[in-house]
mmCIF file with all atom_site columns, C-alpha atoms in Angstrom:
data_model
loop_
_atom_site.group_PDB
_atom_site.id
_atom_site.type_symbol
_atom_site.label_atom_id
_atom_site.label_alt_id
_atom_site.label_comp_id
_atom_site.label_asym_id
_atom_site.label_entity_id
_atom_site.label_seq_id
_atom_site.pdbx_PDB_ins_code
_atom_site.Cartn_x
_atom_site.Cartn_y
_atom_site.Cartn_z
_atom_site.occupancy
_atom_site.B_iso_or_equiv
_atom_site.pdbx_formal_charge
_atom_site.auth_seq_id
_atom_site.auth_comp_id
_atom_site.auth_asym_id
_atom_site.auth_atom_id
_atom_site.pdbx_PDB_model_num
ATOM 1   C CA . UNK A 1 1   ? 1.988   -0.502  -22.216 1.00 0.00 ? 1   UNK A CA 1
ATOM 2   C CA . UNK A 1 2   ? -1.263  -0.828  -23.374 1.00 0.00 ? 2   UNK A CA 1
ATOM 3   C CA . UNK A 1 3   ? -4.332  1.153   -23.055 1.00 0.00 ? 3   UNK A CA 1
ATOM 4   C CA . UNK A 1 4   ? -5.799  1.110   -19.614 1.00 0.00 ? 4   UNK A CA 1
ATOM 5   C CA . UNK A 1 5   ? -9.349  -0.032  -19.341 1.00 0.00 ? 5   UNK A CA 1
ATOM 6   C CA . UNK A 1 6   ? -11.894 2.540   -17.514 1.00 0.00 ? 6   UNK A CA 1
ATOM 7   C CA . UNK A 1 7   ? -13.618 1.616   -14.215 1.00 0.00 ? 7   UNK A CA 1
ATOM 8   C CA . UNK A 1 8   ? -17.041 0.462   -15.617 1.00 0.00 ? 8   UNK A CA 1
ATOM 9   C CA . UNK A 1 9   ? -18.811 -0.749  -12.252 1.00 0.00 ? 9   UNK A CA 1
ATOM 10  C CA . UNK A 1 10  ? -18.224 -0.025  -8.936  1.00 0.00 ? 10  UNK A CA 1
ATOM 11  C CA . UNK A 1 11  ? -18.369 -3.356  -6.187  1.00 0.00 ? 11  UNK A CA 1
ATOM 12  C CA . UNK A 1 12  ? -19.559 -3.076  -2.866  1.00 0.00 ? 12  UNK A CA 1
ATOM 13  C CA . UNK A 1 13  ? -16.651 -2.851  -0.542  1.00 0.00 ? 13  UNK A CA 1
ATOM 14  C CA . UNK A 1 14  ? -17.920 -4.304  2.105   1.00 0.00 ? 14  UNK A CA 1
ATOM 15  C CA . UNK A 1 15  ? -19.295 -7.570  0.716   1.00 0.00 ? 15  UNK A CA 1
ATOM 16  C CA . UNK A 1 16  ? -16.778 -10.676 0.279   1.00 0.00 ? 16  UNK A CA 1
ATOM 17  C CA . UNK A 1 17  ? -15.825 -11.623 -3.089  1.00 0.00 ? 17  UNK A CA 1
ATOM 18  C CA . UNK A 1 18  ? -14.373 -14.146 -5.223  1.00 0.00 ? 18  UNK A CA 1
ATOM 19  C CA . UNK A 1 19  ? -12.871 -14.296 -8.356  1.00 0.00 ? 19  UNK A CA 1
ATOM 20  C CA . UNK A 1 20  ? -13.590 -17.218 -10.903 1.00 0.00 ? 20  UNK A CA 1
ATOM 21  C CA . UNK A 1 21  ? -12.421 -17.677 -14.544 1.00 0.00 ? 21  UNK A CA 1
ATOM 22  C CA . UNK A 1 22  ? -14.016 -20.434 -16.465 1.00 0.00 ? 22  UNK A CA 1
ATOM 23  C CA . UNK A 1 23  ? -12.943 -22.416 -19.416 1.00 0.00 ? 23  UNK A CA 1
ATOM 24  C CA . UNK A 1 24  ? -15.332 -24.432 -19.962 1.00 0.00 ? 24  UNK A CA 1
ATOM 25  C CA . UNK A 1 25  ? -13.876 -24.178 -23.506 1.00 0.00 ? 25  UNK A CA 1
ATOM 26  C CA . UNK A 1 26  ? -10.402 -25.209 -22.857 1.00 0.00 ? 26  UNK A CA 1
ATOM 27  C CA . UNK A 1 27  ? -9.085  -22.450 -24.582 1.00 0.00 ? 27  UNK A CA 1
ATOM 28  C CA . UNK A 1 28  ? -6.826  -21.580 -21.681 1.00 0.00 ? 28  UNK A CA 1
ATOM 29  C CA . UNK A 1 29  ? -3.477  -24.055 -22.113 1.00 0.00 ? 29  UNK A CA 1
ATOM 30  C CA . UNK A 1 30  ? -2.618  -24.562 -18.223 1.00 0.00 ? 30  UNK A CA 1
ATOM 31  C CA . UNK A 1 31  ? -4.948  -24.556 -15.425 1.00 0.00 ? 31  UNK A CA 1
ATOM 32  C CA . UNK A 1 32  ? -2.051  -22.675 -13.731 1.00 0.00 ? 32  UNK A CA 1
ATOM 33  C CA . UNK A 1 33  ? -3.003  -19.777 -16.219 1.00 0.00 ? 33  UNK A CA 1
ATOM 34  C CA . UNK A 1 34  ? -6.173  -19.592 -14.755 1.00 0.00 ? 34  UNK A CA 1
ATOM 35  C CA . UNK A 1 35  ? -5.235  -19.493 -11.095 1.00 0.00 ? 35  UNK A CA 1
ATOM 36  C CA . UNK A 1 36  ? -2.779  -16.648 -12.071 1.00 0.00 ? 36  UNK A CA 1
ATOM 37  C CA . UNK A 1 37  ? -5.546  -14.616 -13.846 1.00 0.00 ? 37  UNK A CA 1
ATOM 38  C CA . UNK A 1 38  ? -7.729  -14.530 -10.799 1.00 0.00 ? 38  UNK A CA 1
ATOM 39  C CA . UNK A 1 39  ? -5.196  -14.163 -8.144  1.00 0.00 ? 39  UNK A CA 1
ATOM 40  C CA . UNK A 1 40  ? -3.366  -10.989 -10.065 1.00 0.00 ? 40  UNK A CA 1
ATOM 41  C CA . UNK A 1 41  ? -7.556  -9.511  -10.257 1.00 0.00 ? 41  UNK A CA 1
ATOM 42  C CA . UNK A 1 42  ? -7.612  -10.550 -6.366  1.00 0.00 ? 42  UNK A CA 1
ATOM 43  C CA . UNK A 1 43  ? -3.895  -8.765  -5.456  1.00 0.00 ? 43  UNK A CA 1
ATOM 44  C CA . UNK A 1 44  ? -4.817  -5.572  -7.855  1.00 0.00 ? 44  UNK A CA 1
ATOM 45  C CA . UNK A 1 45  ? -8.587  -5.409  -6.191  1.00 0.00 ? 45  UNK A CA 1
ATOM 46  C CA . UNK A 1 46  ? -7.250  -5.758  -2.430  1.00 0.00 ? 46  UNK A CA 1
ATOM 47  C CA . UNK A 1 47  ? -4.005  -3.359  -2.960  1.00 0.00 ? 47  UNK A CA 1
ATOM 48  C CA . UNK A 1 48  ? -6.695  -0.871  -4.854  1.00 0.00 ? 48  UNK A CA 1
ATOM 49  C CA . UNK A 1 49  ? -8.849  -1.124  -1.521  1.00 0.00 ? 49  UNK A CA 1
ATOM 50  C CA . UNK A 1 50  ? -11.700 -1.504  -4.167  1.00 0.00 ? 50  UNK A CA 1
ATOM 51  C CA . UNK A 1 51  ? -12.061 -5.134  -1.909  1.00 0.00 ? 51  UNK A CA 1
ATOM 52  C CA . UNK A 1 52  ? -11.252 -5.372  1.371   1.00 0.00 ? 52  UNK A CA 1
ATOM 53  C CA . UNK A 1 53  ? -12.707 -9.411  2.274   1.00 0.00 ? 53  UNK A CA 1
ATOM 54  C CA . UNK A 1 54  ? -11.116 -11.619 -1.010  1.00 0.00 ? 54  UNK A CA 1
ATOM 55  C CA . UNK A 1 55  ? -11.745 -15.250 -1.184  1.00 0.00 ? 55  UNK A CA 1
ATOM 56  C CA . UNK A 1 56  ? -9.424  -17.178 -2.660  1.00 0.00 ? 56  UNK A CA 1
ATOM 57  C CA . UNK A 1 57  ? -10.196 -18.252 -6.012  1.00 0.00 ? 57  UNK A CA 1
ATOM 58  C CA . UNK A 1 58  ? -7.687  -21.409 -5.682  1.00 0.00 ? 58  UNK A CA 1
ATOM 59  C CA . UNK A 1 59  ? -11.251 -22.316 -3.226  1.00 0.00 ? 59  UNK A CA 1
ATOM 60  C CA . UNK A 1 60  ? -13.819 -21.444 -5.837  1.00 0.00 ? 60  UNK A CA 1
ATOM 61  C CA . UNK A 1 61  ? -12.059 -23.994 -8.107  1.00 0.00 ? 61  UNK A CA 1
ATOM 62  C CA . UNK A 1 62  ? -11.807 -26.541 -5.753  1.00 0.00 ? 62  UNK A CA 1
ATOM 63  C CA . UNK A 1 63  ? -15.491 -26.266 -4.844  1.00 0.00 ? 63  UNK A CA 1
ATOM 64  C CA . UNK A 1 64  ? -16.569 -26.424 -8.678  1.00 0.00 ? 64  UNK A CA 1
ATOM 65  C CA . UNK A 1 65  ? -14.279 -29.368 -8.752  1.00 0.00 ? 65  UNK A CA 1
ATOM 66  C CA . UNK A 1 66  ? -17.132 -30.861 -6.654  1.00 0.00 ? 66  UNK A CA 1
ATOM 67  C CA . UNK A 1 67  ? -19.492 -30.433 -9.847  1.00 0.00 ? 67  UNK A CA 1
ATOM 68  C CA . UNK A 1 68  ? -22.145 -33.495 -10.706 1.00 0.00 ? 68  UNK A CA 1
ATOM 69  C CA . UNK A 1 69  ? -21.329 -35.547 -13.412 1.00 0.00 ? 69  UNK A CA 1
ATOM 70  C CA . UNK A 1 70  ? -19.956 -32.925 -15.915 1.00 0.00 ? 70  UNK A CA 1
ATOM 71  C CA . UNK A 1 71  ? -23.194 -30.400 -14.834 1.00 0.00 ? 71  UNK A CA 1
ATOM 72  C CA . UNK A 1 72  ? -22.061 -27.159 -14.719 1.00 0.00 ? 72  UNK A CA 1
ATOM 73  C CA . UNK A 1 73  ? -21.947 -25.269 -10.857 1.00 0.00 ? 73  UNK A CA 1
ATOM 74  C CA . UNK A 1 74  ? -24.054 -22.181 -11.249 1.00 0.00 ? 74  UNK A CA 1
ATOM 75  C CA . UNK A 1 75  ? -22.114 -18.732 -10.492 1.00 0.00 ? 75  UNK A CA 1
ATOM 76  C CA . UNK A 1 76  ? -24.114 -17.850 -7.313  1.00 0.00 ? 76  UNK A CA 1
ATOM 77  C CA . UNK A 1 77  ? -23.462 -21.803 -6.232  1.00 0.00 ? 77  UNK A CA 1
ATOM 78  C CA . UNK A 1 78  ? -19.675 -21.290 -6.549  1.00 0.00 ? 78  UNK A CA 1
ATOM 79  C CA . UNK A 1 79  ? -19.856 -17.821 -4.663  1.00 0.00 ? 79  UNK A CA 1
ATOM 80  C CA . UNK A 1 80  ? -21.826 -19.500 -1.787  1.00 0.00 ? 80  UNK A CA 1
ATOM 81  C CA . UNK A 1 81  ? -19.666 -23.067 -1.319  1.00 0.00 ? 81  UNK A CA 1
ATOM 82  C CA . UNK A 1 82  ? -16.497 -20.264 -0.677  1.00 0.00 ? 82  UNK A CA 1
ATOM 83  C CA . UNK A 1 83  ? -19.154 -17.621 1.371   1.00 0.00 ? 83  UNK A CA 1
ATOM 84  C CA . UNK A 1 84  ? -18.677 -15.204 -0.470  1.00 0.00 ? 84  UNK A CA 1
ATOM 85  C CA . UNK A 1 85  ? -21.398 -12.147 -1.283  1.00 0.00 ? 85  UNK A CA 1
ATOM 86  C CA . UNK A 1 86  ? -20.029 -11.781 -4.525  1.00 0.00 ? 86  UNK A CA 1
ATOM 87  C CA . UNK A 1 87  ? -18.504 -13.588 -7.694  1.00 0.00 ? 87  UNK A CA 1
ATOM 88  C CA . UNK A 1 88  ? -16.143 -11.833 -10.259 1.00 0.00 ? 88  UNK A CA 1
ATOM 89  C CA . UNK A 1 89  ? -17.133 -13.875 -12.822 1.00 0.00 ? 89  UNK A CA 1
ATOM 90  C CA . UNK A 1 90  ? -14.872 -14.368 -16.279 1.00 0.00 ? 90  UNK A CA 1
ATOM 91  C CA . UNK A 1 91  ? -15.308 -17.003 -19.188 1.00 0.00 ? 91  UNK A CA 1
ATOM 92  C CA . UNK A 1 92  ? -12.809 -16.938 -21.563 1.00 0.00 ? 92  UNK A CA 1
ATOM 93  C CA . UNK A 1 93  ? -13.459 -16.750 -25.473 1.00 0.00 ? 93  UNK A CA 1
ATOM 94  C CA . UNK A 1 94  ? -9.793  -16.963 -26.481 1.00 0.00 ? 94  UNK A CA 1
ATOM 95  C CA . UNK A 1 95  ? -6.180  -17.299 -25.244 1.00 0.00 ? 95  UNK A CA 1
ATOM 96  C CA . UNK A 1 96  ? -3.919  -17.776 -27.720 1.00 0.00 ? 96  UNK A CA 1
ATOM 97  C CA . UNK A 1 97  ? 0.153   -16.511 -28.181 1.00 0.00 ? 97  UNK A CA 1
ATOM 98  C CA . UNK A 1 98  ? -0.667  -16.208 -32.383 1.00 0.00 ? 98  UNK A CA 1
ATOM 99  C CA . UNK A 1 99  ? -4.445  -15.630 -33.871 1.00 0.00 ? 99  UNK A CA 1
ATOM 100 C CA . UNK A 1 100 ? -2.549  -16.196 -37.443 1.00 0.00 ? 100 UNK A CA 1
ATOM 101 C CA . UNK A 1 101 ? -0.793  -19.453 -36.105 1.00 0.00 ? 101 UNK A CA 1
ATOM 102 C CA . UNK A 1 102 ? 2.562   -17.305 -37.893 1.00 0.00 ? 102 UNK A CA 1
ATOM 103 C CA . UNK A 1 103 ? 3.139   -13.917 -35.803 1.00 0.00 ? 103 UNK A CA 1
ATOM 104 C CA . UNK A 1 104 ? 3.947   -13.405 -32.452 1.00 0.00 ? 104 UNK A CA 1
ATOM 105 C CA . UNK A 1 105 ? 0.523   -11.380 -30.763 1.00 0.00 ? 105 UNK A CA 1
ATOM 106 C CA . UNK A 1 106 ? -0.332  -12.415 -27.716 1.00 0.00 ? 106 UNK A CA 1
ATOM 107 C CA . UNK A 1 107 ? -4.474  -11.949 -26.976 1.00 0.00 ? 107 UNK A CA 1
ATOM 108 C CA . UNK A 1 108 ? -6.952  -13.168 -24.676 1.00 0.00 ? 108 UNK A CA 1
ATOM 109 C CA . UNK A 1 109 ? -10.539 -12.497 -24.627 1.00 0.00 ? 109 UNK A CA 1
ATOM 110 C CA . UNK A 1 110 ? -12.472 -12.436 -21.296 1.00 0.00 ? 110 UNK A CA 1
ATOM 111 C CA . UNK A 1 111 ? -16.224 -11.883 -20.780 1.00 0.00 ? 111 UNK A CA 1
ATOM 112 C CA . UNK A 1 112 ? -16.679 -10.280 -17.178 1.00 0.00 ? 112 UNK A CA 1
ATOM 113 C CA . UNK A 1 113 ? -19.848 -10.865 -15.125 1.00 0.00 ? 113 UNK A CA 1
ATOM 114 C CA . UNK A 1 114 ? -20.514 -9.362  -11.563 1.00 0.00 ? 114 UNK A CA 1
ATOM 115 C CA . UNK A 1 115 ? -22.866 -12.249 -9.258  1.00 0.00 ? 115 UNK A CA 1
ATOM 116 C CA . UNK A 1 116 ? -24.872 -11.421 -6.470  1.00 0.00 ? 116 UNK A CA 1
ATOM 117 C CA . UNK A 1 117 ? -24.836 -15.325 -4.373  1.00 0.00 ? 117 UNK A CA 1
ATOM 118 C CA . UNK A 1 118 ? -27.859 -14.129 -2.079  1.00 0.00 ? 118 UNK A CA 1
ATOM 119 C CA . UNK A 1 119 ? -30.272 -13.021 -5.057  1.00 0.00 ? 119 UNK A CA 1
ATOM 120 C CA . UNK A 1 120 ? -28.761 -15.168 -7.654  1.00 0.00 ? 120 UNK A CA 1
ATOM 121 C CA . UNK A 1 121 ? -28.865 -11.940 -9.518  1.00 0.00 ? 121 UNK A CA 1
ATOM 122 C CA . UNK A 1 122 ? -26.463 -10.454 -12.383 1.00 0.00 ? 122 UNK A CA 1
ATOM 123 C CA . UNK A 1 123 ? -25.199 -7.136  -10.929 1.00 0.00 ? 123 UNK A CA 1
ATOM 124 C CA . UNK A 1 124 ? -23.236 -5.921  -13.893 1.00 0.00 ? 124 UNK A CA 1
ATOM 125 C CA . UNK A 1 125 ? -23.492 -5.987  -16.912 1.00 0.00 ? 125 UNK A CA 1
ATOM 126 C CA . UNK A 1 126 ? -26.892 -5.633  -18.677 1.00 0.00 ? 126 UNK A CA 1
ATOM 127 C CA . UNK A 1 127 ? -25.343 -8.035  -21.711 1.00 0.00 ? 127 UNK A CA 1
ATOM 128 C CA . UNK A 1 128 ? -25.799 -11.547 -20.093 1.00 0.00 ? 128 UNK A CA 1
ATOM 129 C CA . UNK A 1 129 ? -23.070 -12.723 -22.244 1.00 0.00 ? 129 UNK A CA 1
ATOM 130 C CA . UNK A 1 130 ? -20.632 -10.371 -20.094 1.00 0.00 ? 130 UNK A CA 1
ATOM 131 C CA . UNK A 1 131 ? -18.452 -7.537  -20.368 1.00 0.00 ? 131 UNK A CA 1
ATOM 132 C CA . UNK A 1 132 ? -15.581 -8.205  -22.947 1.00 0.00 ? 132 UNK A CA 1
ATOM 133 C CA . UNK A 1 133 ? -12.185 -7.644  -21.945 1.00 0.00 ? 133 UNK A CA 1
ATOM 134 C CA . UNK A 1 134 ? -10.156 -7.473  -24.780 1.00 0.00 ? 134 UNK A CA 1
ATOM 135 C CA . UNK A 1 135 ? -5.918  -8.141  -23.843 1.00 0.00 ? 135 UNK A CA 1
ATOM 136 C CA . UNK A 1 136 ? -3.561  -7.790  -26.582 1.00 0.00 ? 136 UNK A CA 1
ATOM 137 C CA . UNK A 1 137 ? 0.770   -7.701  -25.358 1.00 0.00 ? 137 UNK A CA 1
ATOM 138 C CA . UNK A 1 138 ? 2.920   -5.830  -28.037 1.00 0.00 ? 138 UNK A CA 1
ATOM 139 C CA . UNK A 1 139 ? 5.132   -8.720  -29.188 1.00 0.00 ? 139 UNK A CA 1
ATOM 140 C CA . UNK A 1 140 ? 8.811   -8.066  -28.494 1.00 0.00 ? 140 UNK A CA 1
ATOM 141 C CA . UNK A 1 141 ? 10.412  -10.425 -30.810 1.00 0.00 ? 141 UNK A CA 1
ATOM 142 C CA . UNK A 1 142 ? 9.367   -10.949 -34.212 1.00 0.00 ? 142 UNK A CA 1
ATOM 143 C CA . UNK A 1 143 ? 8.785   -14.490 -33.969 1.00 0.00 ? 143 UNK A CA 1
ATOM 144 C CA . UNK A 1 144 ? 7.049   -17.045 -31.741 1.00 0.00 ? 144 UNK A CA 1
ATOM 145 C CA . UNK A 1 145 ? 9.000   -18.932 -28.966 1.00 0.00 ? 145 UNK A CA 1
ATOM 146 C CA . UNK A 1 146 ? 10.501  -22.006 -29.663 1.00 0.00 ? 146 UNK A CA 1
ATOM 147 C CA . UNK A 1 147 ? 11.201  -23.752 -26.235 1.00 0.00 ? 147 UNK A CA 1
ATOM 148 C CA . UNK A 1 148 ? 8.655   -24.646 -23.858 1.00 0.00 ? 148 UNK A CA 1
ATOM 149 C CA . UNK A 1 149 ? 9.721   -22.102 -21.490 1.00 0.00 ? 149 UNK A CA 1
ATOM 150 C CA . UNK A 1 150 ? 9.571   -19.212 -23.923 1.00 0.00 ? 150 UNK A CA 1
ATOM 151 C CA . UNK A 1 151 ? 5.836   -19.854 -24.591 1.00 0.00 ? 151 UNK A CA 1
ATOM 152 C CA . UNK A 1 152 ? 5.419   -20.393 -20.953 1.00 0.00 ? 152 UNK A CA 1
ATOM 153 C CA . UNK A 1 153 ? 6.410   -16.809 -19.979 1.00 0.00 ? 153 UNK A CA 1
ATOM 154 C CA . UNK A 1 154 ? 5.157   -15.528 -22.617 1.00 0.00 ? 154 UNK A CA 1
ATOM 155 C CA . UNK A 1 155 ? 1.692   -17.162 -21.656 1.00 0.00 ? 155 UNK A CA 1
ATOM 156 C CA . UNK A 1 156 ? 1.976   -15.915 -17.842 1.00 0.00 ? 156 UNK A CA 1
ATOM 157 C CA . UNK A 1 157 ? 2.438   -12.517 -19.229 1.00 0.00 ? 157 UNK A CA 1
ATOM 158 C CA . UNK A 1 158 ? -1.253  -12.758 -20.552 1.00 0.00 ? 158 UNK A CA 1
ATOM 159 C CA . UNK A 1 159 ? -2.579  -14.077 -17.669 1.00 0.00 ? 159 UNK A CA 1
ATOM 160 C CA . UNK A 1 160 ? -1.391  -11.616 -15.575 1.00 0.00 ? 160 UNK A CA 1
ATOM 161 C CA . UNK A 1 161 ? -2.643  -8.648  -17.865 1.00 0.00 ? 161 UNK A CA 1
ATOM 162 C CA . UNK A 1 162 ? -5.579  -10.252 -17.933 1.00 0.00 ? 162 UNK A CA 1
ATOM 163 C CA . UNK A 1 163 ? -5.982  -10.531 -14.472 1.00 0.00 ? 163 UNK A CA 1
ATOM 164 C CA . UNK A 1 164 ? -4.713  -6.817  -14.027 1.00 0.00 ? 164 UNK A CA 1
ATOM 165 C CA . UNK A 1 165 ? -7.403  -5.742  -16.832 1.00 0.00 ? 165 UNK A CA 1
ATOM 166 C CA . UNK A 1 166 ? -10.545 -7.039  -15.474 1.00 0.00 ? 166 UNK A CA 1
ATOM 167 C CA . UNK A 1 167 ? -9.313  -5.900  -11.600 1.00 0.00 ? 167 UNK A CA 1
ATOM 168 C CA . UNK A 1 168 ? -9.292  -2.487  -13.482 1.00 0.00 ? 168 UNK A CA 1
ATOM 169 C CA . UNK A 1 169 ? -12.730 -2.691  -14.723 1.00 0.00 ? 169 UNK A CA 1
ATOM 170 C CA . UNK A 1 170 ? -13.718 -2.331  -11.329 1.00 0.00 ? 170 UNK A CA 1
#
């Protein structure tokens, strides 16, 4: 498999957290992507015991589907609408099944940030564009799936090692 990522910052146990990936971009092909991201982070972070209070971040997105006209919910906003002390947050730069549009290489690119809701405060990291998180699956067949399905799975399999990869980072 590939290349474990190192634990790079260490969350407060005892404070409730949330994850929340944002794609603002639409990069991301199926809301139901996203929701599988954050809920493989929130399953790997509880069974880890690096978490032990996990909001669910099906509620995060249903609060920032409260946004005002098209203005963007700020993190700490989104962490306090679900009470939560903390926000896992992740934008994503890319998610795509071929960068060439020809090969089969599925990537995603994730930029981690760690939200304090009280202080409105980023925790981690220094970089205020985030923490990349860089996913690349070794492509089992030599070309790219043909039926919907195919590129469905193929799609969930990123978004879970995404989600598994930034729960690691922590």
């Amino acid at each position: 498999g590939p290349a474990k990522t190192q634990r790079v910052y260490e969350l407060d146990a005892k404070k409730s957290m949330v994850v929340f990936i944002d794609d603002r971009a639409n990069v991301v092909p199926r809301r139901a992507l996203r929701v599988t991201m954050a809920e493989q982070a929130e399953k790997t972070l509880l069974k880890e015991r690096v978490a032990t209070d996990m909001i669910s971040a099906q509620s995060a997105m249903a609060a920032v589907g409260q946004e005002r006209q098209g203005k963007p919910m700020p993190i700490a906003e989104i962490g306090t609408a679900v009470r939560a002390d903390l926000v896992i947050y992740a934008t994503v730069d890319y998610f795509t099944l071929s960068r060439d549009g020809q090969s089969f290489n599925p990537s995603t690119l994730l930029r981690v940030k760690v939200v304090d809701t009280s202080t409105d405060k980023r925790l981690w990291p220094e970089d205020p564009r985030g923490y990349p998180v860089e996913v690349r699956l070794d492509a089992k067949t030599a070309a790219m799936p043909t039926s919907t399905s195919g590129r469905y799975k193929a799609e969930d399999e990123l978004a879970v090692q995404a989600g598994l990869e930034v729960a690691r980072l922590f």
